[in-house]
mmCIF file of C-alpha atoms in Angstrom:
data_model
loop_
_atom_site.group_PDB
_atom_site.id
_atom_site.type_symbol
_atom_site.label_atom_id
_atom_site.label_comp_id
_atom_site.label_asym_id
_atom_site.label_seq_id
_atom_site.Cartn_x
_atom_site.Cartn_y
_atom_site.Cartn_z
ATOM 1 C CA UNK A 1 -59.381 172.644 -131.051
ATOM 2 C CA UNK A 2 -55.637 173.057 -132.095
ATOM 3 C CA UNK A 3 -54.019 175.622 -133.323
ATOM 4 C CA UNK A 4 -50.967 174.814 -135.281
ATOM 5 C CA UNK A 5 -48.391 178.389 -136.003
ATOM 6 C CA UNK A 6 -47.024 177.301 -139.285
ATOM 7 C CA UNK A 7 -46.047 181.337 -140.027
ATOM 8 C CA UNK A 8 -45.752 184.379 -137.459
ATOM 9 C CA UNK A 9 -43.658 186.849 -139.085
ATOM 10 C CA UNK A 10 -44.862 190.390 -139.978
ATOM 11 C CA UNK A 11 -45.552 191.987 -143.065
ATOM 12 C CA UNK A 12 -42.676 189.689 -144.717
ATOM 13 C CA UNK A 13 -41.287 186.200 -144.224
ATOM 14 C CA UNK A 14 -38.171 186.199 -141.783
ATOM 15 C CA UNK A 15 -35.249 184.055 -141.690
ATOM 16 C CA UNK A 16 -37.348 181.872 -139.019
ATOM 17 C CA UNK A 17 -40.657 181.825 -140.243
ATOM 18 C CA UNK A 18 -43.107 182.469 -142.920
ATOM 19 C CA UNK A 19 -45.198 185.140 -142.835
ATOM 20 C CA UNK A 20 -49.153 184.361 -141.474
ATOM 21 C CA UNK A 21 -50.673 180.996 -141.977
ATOM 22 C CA UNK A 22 -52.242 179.077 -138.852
ATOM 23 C CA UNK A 23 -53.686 175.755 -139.175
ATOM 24 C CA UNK A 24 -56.826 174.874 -137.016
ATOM 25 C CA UNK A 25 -58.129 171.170 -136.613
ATOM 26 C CA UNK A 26 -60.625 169.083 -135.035
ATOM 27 C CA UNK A 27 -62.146 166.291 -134.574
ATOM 28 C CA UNK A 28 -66.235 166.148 -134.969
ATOM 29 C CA UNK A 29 -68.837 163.897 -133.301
ATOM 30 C CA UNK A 30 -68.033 161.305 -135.419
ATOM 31 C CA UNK A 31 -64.352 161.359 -134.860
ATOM 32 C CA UNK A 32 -63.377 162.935 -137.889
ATOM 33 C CA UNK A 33 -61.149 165.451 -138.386
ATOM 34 C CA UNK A 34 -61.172 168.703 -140.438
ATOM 35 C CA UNK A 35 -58.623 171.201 -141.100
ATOM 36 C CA UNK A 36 -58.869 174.964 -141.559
ATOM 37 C CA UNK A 37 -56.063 177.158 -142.966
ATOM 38 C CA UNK A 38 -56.197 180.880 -141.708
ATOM 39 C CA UNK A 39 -54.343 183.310 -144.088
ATOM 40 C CA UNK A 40 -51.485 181.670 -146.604
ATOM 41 C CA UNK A 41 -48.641 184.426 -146.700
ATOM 42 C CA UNK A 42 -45.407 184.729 -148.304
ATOM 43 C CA UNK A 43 -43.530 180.915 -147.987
ATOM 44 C CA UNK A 44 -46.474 179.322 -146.149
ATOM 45 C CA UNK A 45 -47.296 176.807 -148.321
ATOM 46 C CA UNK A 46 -43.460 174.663 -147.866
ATOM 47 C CA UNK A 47 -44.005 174.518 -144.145
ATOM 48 C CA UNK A 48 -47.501 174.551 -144.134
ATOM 49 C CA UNK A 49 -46.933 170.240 -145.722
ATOM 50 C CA UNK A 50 -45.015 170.123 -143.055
ATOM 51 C CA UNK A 51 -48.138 169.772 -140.801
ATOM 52 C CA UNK A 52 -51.200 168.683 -143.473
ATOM 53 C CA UNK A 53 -51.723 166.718 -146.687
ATOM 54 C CA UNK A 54 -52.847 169.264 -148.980
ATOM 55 C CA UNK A 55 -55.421 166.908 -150.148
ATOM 56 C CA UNK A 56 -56.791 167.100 -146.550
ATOM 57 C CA UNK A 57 -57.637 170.850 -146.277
ATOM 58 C CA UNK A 58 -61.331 171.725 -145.452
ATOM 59 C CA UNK A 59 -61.010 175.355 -146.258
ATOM 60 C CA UNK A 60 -58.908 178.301 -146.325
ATOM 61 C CA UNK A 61 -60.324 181.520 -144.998
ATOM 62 C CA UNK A 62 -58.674 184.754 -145.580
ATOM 63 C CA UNK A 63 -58.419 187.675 -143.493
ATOM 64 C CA UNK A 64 -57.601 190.352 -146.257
ATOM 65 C CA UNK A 65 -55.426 190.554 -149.979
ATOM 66 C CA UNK A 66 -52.189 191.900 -148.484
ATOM 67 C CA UNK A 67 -49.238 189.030 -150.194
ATOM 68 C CA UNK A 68 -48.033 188.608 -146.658
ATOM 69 C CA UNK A 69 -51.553 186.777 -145.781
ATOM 70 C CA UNK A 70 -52.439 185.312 -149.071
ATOM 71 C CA UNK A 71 -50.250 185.489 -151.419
ATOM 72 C CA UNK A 72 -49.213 181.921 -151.431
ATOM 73 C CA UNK A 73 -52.886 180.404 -152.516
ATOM 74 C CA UNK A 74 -51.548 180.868 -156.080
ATOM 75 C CA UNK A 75 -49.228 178.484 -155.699
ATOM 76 C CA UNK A 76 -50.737 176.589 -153.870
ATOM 77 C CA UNK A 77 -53.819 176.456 -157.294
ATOM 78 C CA UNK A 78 -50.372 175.095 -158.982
ATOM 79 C CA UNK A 79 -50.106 172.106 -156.651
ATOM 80 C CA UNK A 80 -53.961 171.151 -157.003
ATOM 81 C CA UNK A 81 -53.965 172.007 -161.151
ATOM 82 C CA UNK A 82 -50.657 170.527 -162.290
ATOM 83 C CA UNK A 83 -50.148 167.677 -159.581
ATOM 84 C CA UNK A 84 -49.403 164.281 -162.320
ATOM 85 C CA UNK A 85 -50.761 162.435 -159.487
ATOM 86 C CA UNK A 86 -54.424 163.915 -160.107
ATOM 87 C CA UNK A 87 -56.098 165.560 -157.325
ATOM 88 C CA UNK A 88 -57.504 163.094 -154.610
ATOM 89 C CA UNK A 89 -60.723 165.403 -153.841
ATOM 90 C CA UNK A 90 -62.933 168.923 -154.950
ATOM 91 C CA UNK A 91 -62.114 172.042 -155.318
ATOM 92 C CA UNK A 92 -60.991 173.630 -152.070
ATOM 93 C CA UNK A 93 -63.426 176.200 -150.424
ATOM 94 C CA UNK A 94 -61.916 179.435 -150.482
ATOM 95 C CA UNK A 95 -63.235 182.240 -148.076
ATOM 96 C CA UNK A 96 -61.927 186.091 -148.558
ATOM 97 C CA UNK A 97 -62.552 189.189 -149.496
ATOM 98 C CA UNK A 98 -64.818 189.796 -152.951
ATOM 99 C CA UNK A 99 -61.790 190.856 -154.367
ATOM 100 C CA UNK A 100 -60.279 187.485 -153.863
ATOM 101 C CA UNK A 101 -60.643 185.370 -157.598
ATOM 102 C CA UNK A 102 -60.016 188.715 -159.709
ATOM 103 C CA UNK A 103 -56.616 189.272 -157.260
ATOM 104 C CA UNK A 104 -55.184 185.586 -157.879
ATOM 105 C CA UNK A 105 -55.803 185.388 -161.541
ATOM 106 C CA UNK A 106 -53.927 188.258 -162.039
ATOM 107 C CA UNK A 107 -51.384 187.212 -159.593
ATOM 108 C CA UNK A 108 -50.971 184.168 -162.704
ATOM 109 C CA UNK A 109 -51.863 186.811 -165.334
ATOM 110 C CA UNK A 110 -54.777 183.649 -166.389
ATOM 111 C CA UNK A 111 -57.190 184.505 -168.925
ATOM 112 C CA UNK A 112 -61.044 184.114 -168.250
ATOM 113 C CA UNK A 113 -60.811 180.873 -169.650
ATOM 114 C CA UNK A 114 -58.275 179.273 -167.113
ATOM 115 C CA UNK A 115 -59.860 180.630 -163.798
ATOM 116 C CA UNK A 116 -58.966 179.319 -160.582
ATOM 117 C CA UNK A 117 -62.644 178.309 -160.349
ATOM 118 C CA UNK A 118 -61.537 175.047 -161.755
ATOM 119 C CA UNK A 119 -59.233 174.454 -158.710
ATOM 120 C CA UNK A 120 -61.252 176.895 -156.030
ATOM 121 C CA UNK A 121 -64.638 177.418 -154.617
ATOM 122 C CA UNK A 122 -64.130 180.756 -154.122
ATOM 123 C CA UNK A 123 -66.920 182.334 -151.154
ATOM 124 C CA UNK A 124 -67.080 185.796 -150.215
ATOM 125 C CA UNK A 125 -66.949 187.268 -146.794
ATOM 126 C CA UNK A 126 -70.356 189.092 -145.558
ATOM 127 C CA UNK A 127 -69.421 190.626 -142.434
ATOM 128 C CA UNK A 128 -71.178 189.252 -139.303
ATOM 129 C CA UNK A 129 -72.949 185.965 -141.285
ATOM 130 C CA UNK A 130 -71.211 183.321 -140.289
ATOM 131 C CA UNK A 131 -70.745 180.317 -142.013
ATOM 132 C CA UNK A 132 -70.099 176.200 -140.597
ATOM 133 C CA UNK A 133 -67.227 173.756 -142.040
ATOM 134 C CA UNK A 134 -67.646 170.902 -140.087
ATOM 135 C CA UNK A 135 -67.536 171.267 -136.720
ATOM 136 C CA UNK A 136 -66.238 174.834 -136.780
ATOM 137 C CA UNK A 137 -68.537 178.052 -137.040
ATOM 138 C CA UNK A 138 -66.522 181.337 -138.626
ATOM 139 C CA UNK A 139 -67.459 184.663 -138.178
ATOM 140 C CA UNK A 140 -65.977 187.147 -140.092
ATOM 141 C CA UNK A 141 -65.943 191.063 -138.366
ATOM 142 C CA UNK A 142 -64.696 193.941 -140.202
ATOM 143 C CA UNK A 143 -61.887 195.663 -138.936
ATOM 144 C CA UNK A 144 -59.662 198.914 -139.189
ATOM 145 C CA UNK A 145 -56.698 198.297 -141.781
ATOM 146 C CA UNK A 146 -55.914 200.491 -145.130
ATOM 147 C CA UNK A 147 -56.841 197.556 -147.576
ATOM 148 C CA UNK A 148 -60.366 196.590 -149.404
ATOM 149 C CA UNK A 149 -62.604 194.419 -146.817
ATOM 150 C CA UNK A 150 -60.266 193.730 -143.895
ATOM 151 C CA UNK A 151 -61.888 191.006 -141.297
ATOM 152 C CA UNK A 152 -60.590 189.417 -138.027
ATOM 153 C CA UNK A 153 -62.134 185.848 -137.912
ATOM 154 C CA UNK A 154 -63.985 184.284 -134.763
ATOM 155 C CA UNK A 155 -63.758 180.522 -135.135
ATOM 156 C CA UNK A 156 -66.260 179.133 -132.515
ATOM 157 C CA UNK A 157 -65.577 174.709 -132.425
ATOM 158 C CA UNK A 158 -68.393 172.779 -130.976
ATOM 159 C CA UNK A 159 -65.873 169.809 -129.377
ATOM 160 C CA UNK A 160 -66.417 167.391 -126.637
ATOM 161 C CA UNK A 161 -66.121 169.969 -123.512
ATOM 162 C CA UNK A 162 -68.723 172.359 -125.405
ATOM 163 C CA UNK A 163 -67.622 175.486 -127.326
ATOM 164 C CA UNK A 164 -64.170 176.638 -128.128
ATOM 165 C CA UNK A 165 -63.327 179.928 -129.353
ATOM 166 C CA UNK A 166 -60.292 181.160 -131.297
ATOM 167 C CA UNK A 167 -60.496 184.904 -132.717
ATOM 168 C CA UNK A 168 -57.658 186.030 -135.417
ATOM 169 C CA UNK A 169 -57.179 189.512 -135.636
ATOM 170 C CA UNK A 170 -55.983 189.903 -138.878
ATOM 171 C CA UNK A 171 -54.309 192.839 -139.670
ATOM 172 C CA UNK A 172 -55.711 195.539 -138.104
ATOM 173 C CA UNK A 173 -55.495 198.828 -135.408
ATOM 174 C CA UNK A 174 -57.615 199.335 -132.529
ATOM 175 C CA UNK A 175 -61.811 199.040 -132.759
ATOM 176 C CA UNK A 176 -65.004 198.309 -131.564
ATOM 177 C CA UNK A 177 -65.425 195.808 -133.924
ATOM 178 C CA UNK A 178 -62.215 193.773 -132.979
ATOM 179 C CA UNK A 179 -63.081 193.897 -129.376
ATOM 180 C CA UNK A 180 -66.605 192.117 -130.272
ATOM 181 C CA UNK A 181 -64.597 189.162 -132.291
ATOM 182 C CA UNK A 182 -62.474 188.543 -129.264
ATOM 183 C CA UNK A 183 -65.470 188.871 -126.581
ATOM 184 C CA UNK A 184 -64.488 185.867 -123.969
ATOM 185 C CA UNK A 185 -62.061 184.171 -126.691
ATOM 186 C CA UNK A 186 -60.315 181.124 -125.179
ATOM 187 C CA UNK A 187 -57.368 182.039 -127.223
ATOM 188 C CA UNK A 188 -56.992 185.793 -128.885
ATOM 189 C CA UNK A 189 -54.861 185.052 -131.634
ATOM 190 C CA UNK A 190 -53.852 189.203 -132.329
ATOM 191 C CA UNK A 191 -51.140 190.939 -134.270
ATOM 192 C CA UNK A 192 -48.950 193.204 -132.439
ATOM 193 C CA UNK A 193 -46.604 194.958 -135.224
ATOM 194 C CA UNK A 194 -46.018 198.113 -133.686
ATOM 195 C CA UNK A 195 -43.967 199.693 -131.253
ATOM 196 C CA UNK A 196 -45.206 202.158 -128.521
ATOM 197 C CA UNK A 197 -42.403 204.808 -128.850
ATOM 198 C CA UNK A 198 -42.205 203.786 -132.467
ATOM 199 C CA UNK A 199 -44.781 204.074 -133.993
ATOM 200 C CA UNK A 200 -47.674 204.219 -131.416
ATOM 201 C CA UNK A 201 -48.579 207.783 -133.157
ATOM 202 C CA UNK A 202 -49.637 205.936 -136.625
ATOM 203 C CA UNK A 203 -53.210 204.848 -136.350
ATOM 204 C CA UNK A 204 -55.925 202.748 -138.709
ATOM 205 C CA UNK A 205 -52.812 200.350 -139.588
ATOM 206 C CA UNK A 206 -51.646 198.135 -137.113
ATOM 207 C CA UNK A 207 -51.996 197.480 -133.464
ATOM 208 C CA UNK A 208 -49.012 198.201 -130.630
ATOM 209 C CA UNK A 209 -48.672 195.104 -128.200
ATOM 210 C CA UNK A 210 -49.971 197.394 -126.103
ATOM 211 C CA UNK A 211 -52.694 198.227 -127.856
ATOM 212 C CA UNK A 212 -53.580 194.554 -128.394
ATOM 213 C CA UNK A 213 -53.710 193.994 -124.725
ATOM 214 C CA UNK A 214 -55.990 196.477 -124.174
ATOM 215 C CA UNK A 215 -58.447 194.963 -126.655
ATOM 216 C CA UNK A 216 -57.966 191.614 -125.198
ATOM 217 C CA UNK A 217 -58.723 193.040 -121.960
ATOM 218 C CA UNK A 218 -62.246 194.863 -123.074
ATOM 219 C CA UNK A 219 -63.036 191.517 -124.495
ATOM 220 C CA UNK A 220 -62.614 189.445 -121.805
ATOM 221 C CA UNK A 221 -60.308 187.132 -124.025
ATOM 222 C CA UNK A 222 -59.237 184.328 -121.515
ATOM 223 C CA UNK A 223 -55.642 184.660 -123.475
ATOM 224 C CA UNK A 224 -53.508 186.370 -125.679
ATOM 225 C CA UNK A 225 -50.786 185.087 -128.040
ATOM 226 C CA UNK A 226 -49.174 188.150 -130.071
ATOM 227 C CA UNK A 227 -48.442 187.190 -133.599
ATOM 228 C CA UNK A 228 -47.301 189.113 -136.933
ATOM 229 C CA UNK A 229 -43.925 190.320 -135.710
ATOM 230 C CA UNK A 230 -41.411 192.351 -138.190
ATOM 231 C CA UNK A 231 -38.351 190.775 -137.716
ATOM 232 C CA UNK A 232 -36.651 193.843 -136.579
ATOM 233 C CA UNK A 233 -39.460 193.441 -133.401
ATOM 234 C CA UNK A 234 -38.452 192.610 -129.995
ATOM 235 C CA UNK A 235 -40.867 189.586 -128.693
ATOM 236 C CA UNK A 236 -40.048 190.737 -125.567
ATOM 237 C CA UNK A 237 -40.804 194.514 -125.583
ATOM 238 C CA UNK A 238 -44.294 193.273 -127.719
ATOM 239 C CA UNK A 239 -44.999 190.793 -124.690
ATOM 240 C CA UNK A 240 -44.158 193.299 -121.999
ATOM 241 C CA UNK A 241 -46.173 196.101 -123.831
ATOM 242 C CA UNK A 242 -49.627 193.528 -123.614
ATOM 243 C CA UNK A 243 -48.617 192.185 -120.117
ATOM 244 C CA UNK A 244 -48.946 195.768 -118.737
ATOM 245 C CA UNK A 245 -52.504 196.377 -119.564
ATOM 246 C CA UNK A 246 -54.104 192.620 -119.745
ATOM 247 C CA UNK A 247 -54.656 190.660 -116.633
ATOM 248 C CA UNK A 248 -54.842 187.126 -118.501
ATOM 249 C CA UNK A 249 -52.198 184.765 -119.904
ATOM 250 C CA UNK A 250 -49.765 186.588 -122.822
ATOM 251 C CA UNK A 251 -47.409 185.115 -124.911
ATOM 252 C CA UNK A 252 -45.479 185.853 -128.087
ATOM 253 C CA UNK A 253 -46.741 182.866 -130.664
ATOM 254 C CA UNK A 254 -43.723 180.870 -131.495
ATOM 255 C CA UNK A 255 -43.966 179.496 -135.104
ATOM 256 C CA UNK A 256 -43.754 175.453 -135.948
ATOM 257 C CA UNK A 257 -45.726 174.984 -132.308
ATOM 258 C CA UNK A 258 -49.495 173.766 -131.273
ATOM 259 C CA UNK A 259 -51.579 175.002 -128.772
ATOM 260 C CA UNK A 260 -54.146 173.703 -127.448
ATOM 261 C CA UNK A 261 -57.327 176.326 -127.343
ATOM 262 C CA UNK A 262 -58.680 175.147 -124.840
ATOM 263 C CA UNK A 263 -55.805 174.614 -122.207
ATOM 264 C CA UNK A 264 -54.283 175.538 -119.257
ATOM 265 C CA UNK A 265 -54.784 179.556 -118.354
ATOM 266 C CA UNK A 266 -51.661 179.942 -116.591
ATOM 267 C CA UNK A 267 -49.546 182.732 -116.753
ATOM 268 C CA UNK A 268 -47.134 181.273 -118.638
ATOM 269 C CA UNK A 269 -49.387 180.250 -121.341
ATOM 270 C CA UNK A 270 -47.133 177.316 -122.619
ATOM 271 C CA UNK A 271 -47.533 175.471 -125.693
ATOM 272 C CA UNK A 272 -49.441 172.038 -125.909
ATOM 273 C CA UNK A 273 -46.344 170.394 -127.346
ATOM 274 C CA UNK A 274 -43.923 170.846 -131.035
ATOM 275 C CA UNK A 275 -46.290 170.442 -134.308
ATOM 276 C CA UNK A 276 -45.924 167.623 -136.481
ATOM 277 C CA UNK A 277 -46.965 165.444 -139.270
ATOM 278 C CA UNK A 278 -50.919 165.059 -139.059
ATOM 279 C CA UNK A 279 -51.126 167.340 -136.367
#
């Protein structure tokens, strides 16, 4: 499994980088591969073609209806309703919140009669029932953020070595719930927007790096890669903050870059190599 960072920055795009979107492939028995799209925020959808035909997306699961990690679906309903070129496919599976349809029609302001049903098959999250697209298995757990229906996803990949797992935080603080998601993750995908010193103090929002090494470390995740950085963030204080408290592999995420799940555990946790076209 491959994890492709097409957007890592926090709350808002930054000059560098989008804000969330990751792109997950891989290849099943057969030699096919699918691709997954985790969260679509705020200028994901230009760099996301940088990596995928849109026509070739599987699904798109959503971790909760803050703009910074979905907003950019509703443009993305303009590229599969108003493409001249006609739509080479079905309507894209959609995974979210129950929220989700009502929140991007009125993102459009579309009346009943021009839902994105047309374009989307719009699925809602139940948490702990998982669900299978192609070779991957997604489990959505509920989480601690100050939205409707906030999940961190556990994407379990049944590849040639056995079972892969990648668990996405989301956005959330510190719980039991997060620390079953990530239990003995191959890769703990986790956001890390706080500061301790900062603001350590406010709770049910957002997690410290800190913070997200300690939950990493009660799970047992086999490594860490801090994501969902404000721009006015330090990558190195965030990395430092995890490294103290978690005894596996940490990095900072670097956006545009593909790692492989399932790789090397060193301490360095280096990337498998730059994304590109039909990664």
């Amino acid at each position: 499994m491959l994890l492709t960072v097409v957007g890592n920055s926090g709350s808002f795009p930054g000059p560098d980088s989008p804000a969330s979107c990751y792109l997950v492939t891989g290849e099943d028995a057969a030699g096919r591969t699918w691709r997954i799209v985790l969260d679509m925020g705020n200028g994901a959808l230009g760099a996301l073609q940088r990596y995928v035909d849109l026509h070739t997306i599987d699904a798109i699961m959503l971790s909760h209806l803050h703009p910074d990690h979905c907003v950019d679906v509703g443009g993305l309903h303009v590229a599969v309703k108003w493409d001249p070129r006609g739509w080479r496919g079905a309507r894209i599976p959609v995974y979210g919140p129950s929220m989700l349809p009502g929140y991007l029609n009125q993102l459009h302001m579309l009346p009943a009669e021009h839902s994105m049903d047309t374009e989307f098959d719009f699925h809602v999250w139940q948490a702990g029932r998982s669900v299978t697209v192609g070779p991957f298995t997604v489990t959505p757990h509920a989480v601690n953020h100050p939205c409707p229906e906030p999940f961190a996803l556990r994407v379990e990949y049944r590849g040639p070595n056995g079972t892969e797992v990648l668990t996405y935080s989301g956005d959330t603080d510190a719980c039991d719930e997060l620390v079953s998601a990530a239990r003995d993750a191959d890769v703990f995908l986790c956001e890390a927007a706080y500061e301790e010193g900062r603001e350590d103090h406010l709770r049910g929002i957002h997690l410290t790096g800190r913070r997200a090494g300690e939950t990493a470390d009660a799970a047992g995740a086999r490594r860490l890669l801090l994501t969902h950085l404000p721009v006015w963030n330090d990558p190195r204080t965030t990395e430092a903050e995890a490294a103290g408290v978690y005894h596996g592999a940490v990095s900072v995420a670097r956006v545009a870059t593909t790692y492989d799940v399932a790789g090397p555990t060193d301490r360095s946790f280096d990337a498998l190599s730059p994304a590109g076209p039909g990664d």
